[in-house]
Amino acid sequence: MFALRLILKNALRHRLRTSLTILGLVIATLSFGLLQTVISAFYAGAEASSATRLVTRNAISLVFPLPLSYSPKIRGIEGVTGIAHANWFGGIYQEPKNFFPQFAISGVEYLKLYPEFVLNDKEQAAFAHDRKGCIVGRKLANQYGFKLGDVIPLKGTIFPGQWEFVVRGIYDGKQANTDTSQFFFHWDYLNETIKKTAPSRANQVGVYIVQIGNPDNAAAISRTLDEQFRNSLAETLTETEQAFQLGFISMSEAIIVAIRVVSFVVIVIIMAVMANTMAMSARERLSEYATLKALGFPPRFLVLLIFGESLLIALIGSLLGIALLFPSAAAFSAKLGTFFPVFDIAPQTLLLQLACAAVVGLVAAIVPAVRSARINIVDGLRSIG
Amino acid sequence: MKIPLQYIALNLWTRRLTTALTAGGLALVVFVFATVLMLDEGLKKTLVTTGEYDNVVLIRRAADTEVQSSVERDQAAITASHAAIALGTNGEPQVSKETVVLIVLNKRGSDKPSNVIIRGISPLGAMLRPQVKLTSGRMFRPGSSEIIAGSGIAKQFVGAGIGETLRFGQREWTVVGQFDAANSGFDSEIWGDADQLMQAFRRQAYSSVIVRLNNSQRFDAFKQEIESDPRLTLEAKREQIFYADQSKALSTFISILGITLSVIFSLGAMIGAMITMYASVANRVAEIGTLRSLGFRRSSILVAFLAESLLLSLVGGVVGLLLASLMQTVSFSTTNFQSFSELAFGFELNATIIVKSLAFSLVMGLLGGFLPALKAARMKIVDSLRAA
């Protein structure tokens, strides 16, 4: 109890220095938390994927399509319970910087495979009945102010021309990590238009989404499926939805690694600041420590004092940083819009923040603690800080 | 009367541990700041040197990249016969009709897949890019299933080294040569014969047409004629600008992320400098009083403490820059969002970045040191002498 009071008194002795150090810790834990959240946002798509969905694409790369005629063949494979297809549209809404994912989908059967997209029956029927209809996610609708009945013009880059779609539904996500920044419209509409403008590109599908009954059979079904089209003009590559999503993430891996490294650099920076604070405090108090020793306190009491003060400051700073993380993540997410479809703080992030703060507090106290524990009483009393 | 610089420097030297810790924090911030600038510079340099100023890229209107574009054979033929195109020694127009697609290759070691550009070129295609040089092996033979790989690809991807084979489009393709494209974007590509690749991919149309103009000044007229020709649905861009445009999104991403991080981190480092300087002032109250009574003015005290802080941050800045300059040996490879393909680029240090980084560190020192210096300068002589 006595030690605790002494620690508190020591921490409050240099108010300005302590508050500056705490401020530094707040900034560091806050930015560390934000960076960790950015990293987990990259992985959100993979985490939200279902184990019962496979994605089949052209083995060469996503740029190459698959023929529509594969659909009945895939449906016939044992263990397959549903199939839908989609094309990446890649249109531009007003300006290239207004990026959001757009897919031409095989109508309601596609939506059936994605139960996490919640759309009421009325809107779903309205979408099904309108050839030029489209549905948008809630986050996307909020960002651009799309309402039911709005006409959205898109400039095609892969499929040339000026396209117009009417909003027939706005879907919500069942879970917090469901991506509601997407835009869906009828593949049939795309295909009919392409038949007129570029007949050689008609009846082609970007990817097939294959639903399977039992996730344990994913590997076997993928193998059978790819085997069926081996040595054909369009060989397929089938993988689980999660593997498919992770493939995308691994493309930006260098950037993710860089962000991860940098998020730890900020911890090292604050470690230097904190160590500096502790070293200065300990140097100024050398004569005090010598007095305590002369009074009969053992060296481990001094060590306890220094570690206690360091940990206390680190803890206060990190708790404030964690408290500030929530409003700043919300502001960050609002600012970025649909760039990161899901931007949630993971519980592990908070634990990591606390752990990092504890490490900073411990490391910062090592040198001063060792020094003061070793100090010779006579030298310490003579020291003038 | 000025306080000598040596006196200021010795003050820092006396408190070596504190100086080292503070300068270390500042150095890390400058390191992050400089590497981000270097990365952005490297990316820009890579994509700008990819293009030849005299070359013109023709792609389908509204397509942003060659991969999205398609140019029908008849349109390519019409373009190739335009009068503004330079002629070679044998009188043939300097044109390369190219097909550009992405294939998925796995990285060596990690086996992680990534999209790689494979470019089919006409016989003149290599000549239109003088920066591309074969470093080992030989050129692919037209009409065969042979390919050559850029230096960035050969090292990084399974099956892309000389003598290895890649399988796609129902064929085995042998890598017969490796080329170096002077750190341009072509280093991240695989090249082969356009007609062979189109056949393998069952493509009817080219992706782009590259031409060299006989007179570079005539670009605007050429562009106007091509884009107003009712038989064509093409768009013309100078090759250099075409590639520079493709780096925009990635470059913006890197600089926004980097600058945001640097600013946040610099707050931390500035606080560090401030703590150090406040302590430096607090420890030397009596000394300040002595200096004042010796006749040094308030302004000299202010300048002395500011100089100490600036010196501290300069040390940090120089150390940070030295660390960052080591990054020049590292190559960075990631997917360019715009072309959706792998692109390798380096960290590029130049004079502007050195100046910017040092200025950045000095600003941190100035902001961190100002309040403590002001406190020192405003002390009353009597009070400070009594404090001892």
GROMACS .gro file of C-alpha atoms in nm, chain A residues 24 151 180 341 365:
model
    5
   24GLY     CA    1   0.242   1.030  -2.650
  151VAL     CA    2  -3.142   0.570  -6.200
  180THR     CA    3  -2.286  -0.408  -4.803
  341PRO     CA    4  -1.653  -0.254  -4.693
  365ALA     CA    5   1.185   0.078  -1.671
   0.00000   0.00000   0.00000
